[in-house]
CSV table of C-alpha atoms in Angstrom, one decimal:
chain,number,residue,atom,x,y,z
W,204,UNK,CA,-27.5,-12.1,5.3
W,205,UNK,CA,-27.8,-8.3,5.1
W,206,UNK,CA,-24.7,-7.8,3.0
W,207,UNK,CA,-25.0,-5.2,0.2
W,208,UNK,CA,-23.7,-5.3,-3.3
W,209,UNK,CA,-20.5,-3.1,-3.5
W,210,UNK,CA,-18.9,-3.9,-6.9
W,211,UNK,CA,-19.6,-5.7,-10.2
W,212,UNK,CA,-16.9,-6.9,-12.6
W,213,UNK,CA,-17.8,-7.5,-16.3
W,214,UNK,CA,-15.9,-9.3,-19.0
W,215,UNK,CA,-17.2,-8.8,-22.6
W,216,UNK,CA,-20.6,-7.8,-21.3
W,217,UNK,CA,-21.1,-10.7,-18.9
W,218,UNK,CA,-20.9,-10.2,-15.2
W,219,UNK,CA,-18.0,-12.3,-14.0
W,220,UNK,CA,-17.7,-11.3,-10.4
W,221,UNK,CA,-19.6,-9.5,-7.7
W,222,UNK,CA,-18.4,-8.3,-4.3
W,223,UNK,CA,-20.6,-7.8,-1.3
W,224,UNK,CA,-19.9,-5.9,1.9
W,225,UNK,CA,-21.0,-3.9,4.8
W,226,UNK,CA,-20.1,-0.4,5.9
W,227,UNK,CA,-20.6,2.0,8.8
W,228,UNK,CA,-19.8,5.6,9.0
W,229,UNK,CA,-20.1,8.1,11.9
W,230,UNK,CA,-20.0,11.8,12.1
W,231,UNK,CA,-18.2,14.1,14.6
W,232,UNK,CA,-21.0,13.5,17.1
W,233,UNK,CA,-20.3,9.7,16.8
W,234,UNK,CA,-23.7,9.2,15.3
W,235,UNK,CA,-24.0,6.6,12.5
W,236,UNK,CA,-25.0,8.4,9.3
W,237,UNK,CA,-24.3,5.5,6.9
W,238,UNK,CA,-25.2,1.9,7.5
W,239,UNK,CA,-25.1,-0.4,4.5
W,240,UNK,CA,-25.4,-4.2,4.6
W,241,UNK,CA,-24.6,-4.5,8.3
W,242,UNK,CA,-25.5,-7.4,10.6
W,243,UNK,CA,-23.7,-5.5,13.5
W,244,UNK,CA,-21.7,-8.6,14.4
W,245,UNK,CA,-18.1,-8.2,15.6
W,246,UNK,CA,-15.5,-8.0,12.8
W,247,UNK,CA,-11.8,-8.7,13.2
W,248,UNK,CA,-9.7,-5.5,12.8
W,249,UNK,CA,-6.8,-7.5,11.4
W,250,UNK,CA,-4.0,-5.0,10.5
W,251,UNK,CA,-6.4,-2.0,10.7
W,252,UNK,CA,-5.7,-2.4,14.4
W,253,UNK,CA,-2.1,-1.4,14.0
W,254,UNK,CA,-2.5,2.3,15.0
W,255,UNK,CA,-4.0,1.1,18.3
W,256,UNK,CA,-1.5,-1.7,18.8
W,257,UNK,CA,1.2,1.0,18.5
W,258,UNK,CA,-0.2,3.3,21.2
W,259,UNK,CA,1.8,1.7,24.0
W,260,UNK,CA,5.2,2.3,22.3
W,261,UNK,CA,4.2,5.9,21.4
W,262,UNK,CA,3.2,6.5,25.1
W,263,UNK,CA,6.8,5.7,26.2
W,264,UNK,CA,10.1,7.7,25.8
W,265,UNK,CA,11.7,4.8,23.8
W,266,UNK,CA,11.4,6.6,20.5
W,267,UNK,CA,13.4,9.6,21.8
W,268,UNK,CA,15.6,7.6,24.1
W,269,UNK,CA,16.9,5.4,21.3
W,270,UNK,CA,17.0,8.0,18.6
W,271,UNK,CA,14.3,6.4,16.4
W,272,UNK,CA,13.4,8.5,13.4
W,273,UNK,CA,9.9,9.1,12.1
W,274,UNK,CA,10.8,6.8,9.1
W,275,UNK,CA,11.7,4.0,11.6
W,276,UNK,CA,8.8,4.6,14.0
W,277,UNK,CA,6.3,4.4,11.1
W,278,UNK,CA,7.2,0.7,11.0
W,279,UNK,CA,5.4,0.2,14.3
W,280,UNK,CA,2.2,1.0,12.4
W,281,UNK,CA,3.1,-0.6,9.1
W,282,UNK,CA,2.1,-3.5,6.9
W,283,UNK,CA,5.4,-3.0,5.1
W,284,UNK,CA,5.9,-4.7,1.8
W,285,UNK,CA,9.6,-5.3,1.7
W,286,UNK,CA,10.8,-2.6,-0.6
W,287,UNK,CA,14.4,-1.5,-0.3
W,288,UNK,CA,13.5,1.4,1.9
W,289,UNK,CA,11.5,-0.9,4.2
W,290,UNK,CA,14.4,-3.3,4.5
W,291,UNK,CA,16.8,-0.5,5.3
W,292,UNK,CA,14.5,1.0,7.9
W,293,UNK,CA,13.9,-2.3,9.6
W,294,UNK,CA,17.6,-3.1,9.8
W,295,UNK,CA,18.3,0.4,11.2
W,296,UNK,CA,15.4,0.1,13.7
W,297,UNK,CA,16.4,-3.3,15.1
W,298,UNK,CA,20.0,-2.0,15.3
W,299,UNK,CA,18.8,0.7,17.7
W,300,UNK,CA,16.4,-1.3,19.9
W,301,UNK,CA,17.6,-3.6,22.7
W,302,UNK,CA,15.9,-6.6,21.1
W,303,UNK,CA,17.0,-9.5,18.9
W,304,UNK,CA,15.4,-10.8,15.7
W,305,UNK,CA,15.0,-14.2,17.4
W,306,UNK,CA,12.6,-12.5,19.9
W,307,UNK,CA,10.1,-11.9,17.1
W,308,UNK,CA,7.4,-14.6,17.0
W,309,UNK,CA,6.3,-13.8,13.5
W,310,UNK,CA,7.3,-16.2,10.7
W,311,UNK,CA,10.5,-15.8,8.6
W,312,UNK,CA,9.4,-14.3,5.3
W,313,UNK,CA,10.7,-13.0,2.0
W,314,UNK,CA,9.9,-9.4,1.1
W,315,UNK,CA,6.2,-9.2,0.1
W,316,UNK,CA,6.3,-7.1,-3.1
W,317,UNK,CA,7.2,-9.1,-6.2
W,318,UNK,CA,10.2,-7.0,-7.4
W,319,UNK,CA,12.1,-6.8,-4.1
W,320,UNK,CA,11.3,-10.4,-3.4
W,321,UNK,CA,12.8,-11.5,-6.7
W,322,UNK,CA,15.9,-9.4,-6.2
W,323,UNK,CA,16.2,-10.7,-2.6
W,324,UNK,CA,16.0,-14.3,-3.7
W,325,UNK,CA,18.4,-13.8,-6.7
W,326,UNK,CA,21.0,-12.4,-4.2
W,327,UNK,CA,20.8,-15.7,-2.4
W,328,UNK,CA,19.3,-14.4,0.9
W,329,UNK,CA,17.2,-16.6,3.1
W,330,UNK,CA,13.8,-15.7,4.7
W,331,UNK,CA,14.0,-13.5,7.8
W,332,UNK,CA,11.6,-12.8,10.6
W,333,UNK,CA,12.6,-9.1,10.3
W,334,UNK,CA,11.1,-9.0,6.8
W,335,UNK,CA,7.7,-10.3,7.8
W,336,UNK,CA,4.8,-8.0,6.8
W,337,UNK,CA,4.1,-7.3,10.5
W,338,UNK,CA,7.7,-7.3,11.8
W,339,UNK,CA,7.6,-3.5,12.6
W,340,UNK,CA,4.5,-4.0,14.7
W,341,UNK,CA,6.2,-6.8,16.6
W,342,UNK,CA,9.3,-4.6,17.2
W,343,UNK,CA,7.0,-2.0,18.7
W,344,UNK,CA,5.3,-4.5,20.9
W,345,UNK,CA,8.7,-5.8,22.2
W,346,UNK,CA,9.9,-2.3,22.8
W,347,UNK,CA,6.7,-1.4,24.7
W,348,UNK,CA,7.2,-4.5,26.9
W,349,UNK,CA,10.7,-3.4,27.8
W,350,UNK,CA,9.6,0.2,28.5
W,351,UNK,CA,6.9,-1.1,30.8
W,352,UNK,CA,8.9,-3.8,32.5
W,353,UNK,CA,6.8,-6.6,31.0
W,354,UNK,CA,7.9,-10.1,30.2
W,355,UNK,CA,9.2,-10.3,26.6
W,356,UNK,CA,9.1,-14.0,25.9
W,357,UNK,CA,5.3,-14.2,26.0
W,358,UNK,CA,4.5,-10.8,24.5
W,359,UNK,CA,1.8,-12.1,22.2
W,360,UNK,CA,-0.2,-14.2,24.6
W,361,UNK,CA,-3.8,-12.8,24.9
W,362,UNK,CA,-3.5,-12.6,28.7
W,363,UNK,CA,-0.1,-10.8,28.5
W,364,UNK,CA,-0.4,-7.3,30.2
W,365,UNK,CA,0.6,-5.6,27.0
W,366,UNK,CA,-2.1,-7.3,25.0
W,367,UNK,CA,-4.6,-6.5,27.8
W,368,UNK,CA,-3.5,-2.9,27.6
W,369,UNK,CA,-4.1,-2.8,23.9
W,370,UNK,CA,-7.5,-4.3,24.3
W,371,UNK,CA,-8.3,-1.7,26.9
W,372,UNK,CA,-7.3,1.1,24.6
W,373,UNK,CA,-9.4,-0.3,21.8
W,374,UNK,CA,-12.4,-0.5,24.1
W,375,UNK,CA,-11.8,3.0,25.3
W,376,UNK,CA,-11.4,4.6,21.8
W,377,UNK,CA,-14.2,2.6,20.2
W,378,UNK,CA,-16.6,3.0,23.0
W,379,UNK,CA,-17.2,-0.7,23.1
W,380,UNK,CA,-17.5,-2.8,26.3
W,381,UNK,CA,-14.1,-4.4,26.8
W,382,UNK,CA,-15.8,-7.6,28.0
W,383,UNK,CA,-17.6,-7.9,24.7
W,384,UNK,CA,-14.5,-7.7,22.5
W,385,UNK,CA,-13.8,-11.0,20.8
W,386,UNK,CA,-10.1,-12.1,20.6
W,387,UNK,CA,-8.5,-14.3,18.0
W,388,UNK,CA,-5.1,-14.9,16.6
W,389,UNK,CA,-3.8,-12.9,13.7
W,390,UNK,CA,-1.7,-14.3,10.9
W,391,UNK,CA,1.5,-12.9,12.4
W,392,UNK,CA,0.8,-14.6,15.8
W,393,UNK,CA,-0.4,-11.5,17.7
W,394,UNK,CA,-3.9,-11.3,19.2
W,395,UNK,CA,-6.5,-9.8,16.9
W,396,UNK,CA,-9.6,-8.1,18.3
W,397,UNK,CA,-13.2,-8.0,16.9
W,398,UNK,CA,-15.8,-5.3,17.4
W,399,UNK,CA,-18.7,-4.0,15.2
W,400,UNK,CA,-17.9,-1.8,12.3
W,401,UNK,CA,-19.6,1.2,13.9
W,402,UNK,CA,-17.2,1.0,16.8
W,403,UNK,CA,-14.3,0.7,14.5
W,404,UNK,CA,-15.5,3.9,12.8
W,405,UNK,CA,-15.7,5.6,16.2
W,406,UNK,CA,-12.1,4.6,17.0
W,407,UNK,CA,-10.8,5.9,13.7
W,408,UNK,CA,-12.8,9.1,14.2
W,409,UNK,CA,-10.7,9.7,17.3
W,410,UNK,CA,-7.5,9.0,15.3
W,411,UNK,CA,-8.5,11.8,13.0
W,412,UNK,CA,-9.9,14.1,15.7
W,413,UNK,CA,-7.8,13.4,18.8
W,414,UNK,CA,-9.5,16.3,20.7
W,415,UNK,CA,-12.3,13.8,21.2
W,416,UNK,CA,-9.9,11.7,23.4
W,417,UNK,CA,-10.2,12.8,27.0
W,418,UNK,CA,-7.2,10.8,28.3
W,419,UNK,CA,-4.2,13.2,27.7
W,420,UNK,CA,-1.5,10.5,27.5
W,421,UNK,CA,-3.5,8.5,24.9
W,422,UNK,CA,-4.4,11.7,23.0
W,423,UNK,CA,-0.7,12.7,22.8
W,424,UNK,CA,0.3,9.2,21.6
W,425,UNK,CA,-2.4,9.3,18.9
W,426,UNK,CA,-1.3,12.7,17.7
W,427,UNK,CA,2.3,11.5,17.4
W,428,UNK,CA,1.5,8.2,15.6
W,429,UNK,CA,-1.1,9.6,13.1
W,430,UNK,CA,1.4,12.4,12.2
W,431,UNK,CA,4.0,9.7,11.4
W,432,UNK,CA,1.4,7.8,9.3
W,433,UNK,CA,0.9,10.8,7.0
W,434,UNK,CA,4.5,11.9,7.0
W,435,UNK,CA,6.0,8.5,6.3
W,436,UNK,CA,3.1,7.2,4.2
W,437,UNK,CA,5.1,4.9,2.0
W,438,UNK,CA,6.5,3.0,5.0
W,439,UNK,CA,2.9,2.2,6.0
W,440,UNK,CA,2.4,0.1,2.8
W,441,UNK,CA,4.3,1.1,-0.4
W,442,UNK,CA,3.7,3.0,-3.6
W,443,UNK,CA,0.7,1.8,-5.6
W,444,UNK,CA,-1.0,0.5,-2.5
W,445,UNK,CA,-4.1,2.2,-1.1
W,446,UNK,CA,-2.9,3.0,2.4
W,447,UNK,CA,0.0,5.0,1.1
W,448,UNK,CA,-2.2,6.6,-1.6
W,449,UNK,CA,-4.7,7.7,1.0
W,450,UNK,CA,-2.2,8.8,3.6
W,451,UNK,CA,-0.5,11.2,1.2
W,452,UNK,CA,-3.6,13.3,1.8
W,453,UNK,CA,-2.9,15.0,5.2
W,454,UNK,CA,-6.7,15.2,5.8
W,455,UNK,CA,-7.0,11.4,5.9
W,456,UNK,CA,-6.1,8.7,8.5
W,457,UNK,CA,-6.4,5.2,7.0
W,458,UNK,CA,-5.3,1.6,7.4
W,459,UNK,CA,-6.5,-1.6,5.9
W,460,UNK,CA,-6.4,-5.2,7.2
W,461,UNK,CA,-6.6,-8.7,5.9
W,462,UNK,CA,-9.9,-10.3,4.8
W,463,UNK,CA,-11.3,-7.1,3.2
W,464,UNK,CA,-11.4,-4.8,6.3
W,465,UNK,CA,-10.7,-1.1,5.7
W,466,UNK,CA,-11.0,2.0,7.9
W,467,UNK,CA,-10.4,5.6,7.1
W,468,UNK,CA,-11.4,9.0,8.6
W,469,UNK,CA,-11.5,12.5,7.3
W,470,UNK,CA,-10.1,15.2,9.7
W,471,UNK,CA,-11.8,18.3,8.4
W,472,UNK,CA,-15.2,16.7,7.7
W,473,UNK,CA,-15.2,14.8,11.0
W,474,UNK,CA,-16.4,11.7,9.3
W,475,UNK,CA,-15.1,8.1,9.7
W,476,UNK,CA,-15.8,4.9,7.7
W,477,UNK,CA,-15.3,1.2,8.4
W,478,UNK,CA,-16.0,-1.4,5.8
W,479,UNK,CA,-15.6,-5.1,5.1
W,480,UNK,CA,-15.6,-6.9,1.7
W,481,UNK,CA,-17.3,-10.1,2.7
W,482,UNK,CA,-15.2,-12.4,0.4
W,483,UNK,CA,-12.1,-11.1,2.0
W,484,UNK,CA,-10.7,-9.5,-1.2
W,485,UNK,CA,-8.7,-6.3,-1.1
W,486,UNK,CA,-9.0,-5.6,-4.8
W,487,UNK,CA,-12.3,-3.7,-4.5
W,488,UNK,CA,-10.9,-1.2,-1.9
W,489,UNK,CA,-9.8,1.5,-4.4
W,490,UNK,CA,-13.0,1.4,-6.4
W,491,UNK,CA,-15.3,1.3,-3.4
W,492,UNK,CA,-13.5,4.0,-1.4
W,493,UNK,CA,-13.2,6.3,-4.5
W,494,UNK,CA,-17.0,5.9,-4.9
W,495,UNK,CA,-17.6,6.7,-1.2
W,496,UNK,CA,-15.5,9.9,-1.5
W,497,UNK,CA,-17.3,10.9,-4.6
W,498,UNK,CA,-20.7,10.3,-3.0
W,499,UNK,CA,-19.9,12.5,0.0
W,500,UNK,CA,-18.5,15.1,-2.5
W,501,UNK,CA,-15.0,15.0,-1.0
W,502,UNK,CA,-13.2,18.1,-2.3
W,503,UNK,CA,-9.7,16.8,-2.8
W,504,UNK,CA,-10.1,15.4,-6.4
W,505,UNK,CA,-6.4,14.6,-6.6
W,506,UNK,CA,-6.8,12.0,-3.8
W,507,UNK,CA,-9.8,10.5,-5.6
W,508,UNK,CA,-7.9,10.3,-8.9
W,509,UNK,CA,-4.9,8.8,-7.2
W,510,UNK,CA,-7.0,6.0,-5.7
W,511,UNK,CA,-8.8,5.4,-9.0
W,512,UNK,CA,-5.5,5.0,-10.7
W,513,UNK,CA,-4.7,2.0,-8.4
W,514,UNK,CA,-7.7,0.1,-9.9
W,515,UNK,CA,-9.0,1.6,-13.2
W,516,UNK,CA,-12.6,0.9,-14.1
W,517,UNK,CA,-11.4,-0.6,-17.4
W,518,UNK,CA,-10.5,-4.3,-17.3
W,519,UNK,CA,-7.6,-5.3,-19.6
W,520,UNK,CA,-6.2,-8.6,-20.5
W,521,UNK,CA,-2.5,-9.5,-20.2
W,522,UNK,CA,-1.7,-7.8,-23.5
W,523,UNK,CA,-3.4,-4.5,-22.4
W,524,UNK,CA,-6.5,-5.0,-24.5
W,525,UNK,CA,-9.7,-3.7,-23.0
W,526,UNK,CA,-12.0,-6.6,-22.2
W,527,UNK,CA,-14.4,-5.4,-19.6
W,528,UNK,CA,-15.2,-3.0,-16.8
W,529,UNK,CA,-15.5,-2.6,-13.1
W,530,UNK,CA,-18.7,-0.9,-11.8
W,531,UNK,CA,-19.0,0.4,-8.3
W,532,UNK,CA,-22.6,-0.2,-7.1
W,533,UNK,CA,-22.3,0.9,-3.5
W,534,UNK,CA,-24.8,3.5,-2.4
W,535,UNK,CA,-24.3,5.5,0.8
W,536,UNK,CA,-26.4,8.6,0.0
């Protein structure tokens, strides 16, 4: 395997864990200027695909027609974690849309973050489909079906016209042959698409620099949805999670997915990065991304420090005593 070492974790001087990964980065000319540990095999987007899965709803007039706020429309792109503000936005959104909670195919779930989950259970509430991590995406998919006159019942079948539309948009934006895109099933029940990391990076570059998108309707949808991502950044994940921390920087478009996939792009610099931690862990993301930003001499130090605070380099035990360190070993320059 070609995978490169990204991160080492030490406890009392002994290496306890090591994370390997692969990364691709492209510049404004869509040329790859970073390639580390790649085998150039297709990688599942997982939830990093949500901006592209939301394009169909942002191309319609449903958001304006039903008075959906930016706070609510951000759910179409979110991996929401069940905080009170997520629950309130989800309840408000489904109250406006002509869909029912039973229409969602995602599993019934408790809020994802520990504190709201505990409070929710203590109040005696049952699991709900509406509070699944991907429920907002599914509401957007259902709304897009209604707006386009598509069948709602089978909205997540791979051959459904909406899913074929999404696949076509991913191919177009990533500049990858639509017939080569691999399709699987995501944890939430929706199709999930796999393409090489370089093409993921190209697609995210166009999220950050929509002037690269020739199709006017897609370009306008991307401008709308990426604006919402930055404006309503805590809806996309929640406080103390990397997507929200990165999106607080108006220069960055970012979204992570399950099994260690992360994509982010820098508007001003015209640079875009796609990476995968090979053991599927999300914990290395802050350390690895902070190291990448430092290596390219990213000028917004506040953003770097905010990310570093999510996963300090010092390892502490449950009592707060320092017992080790985390060392980023990824080299991109």
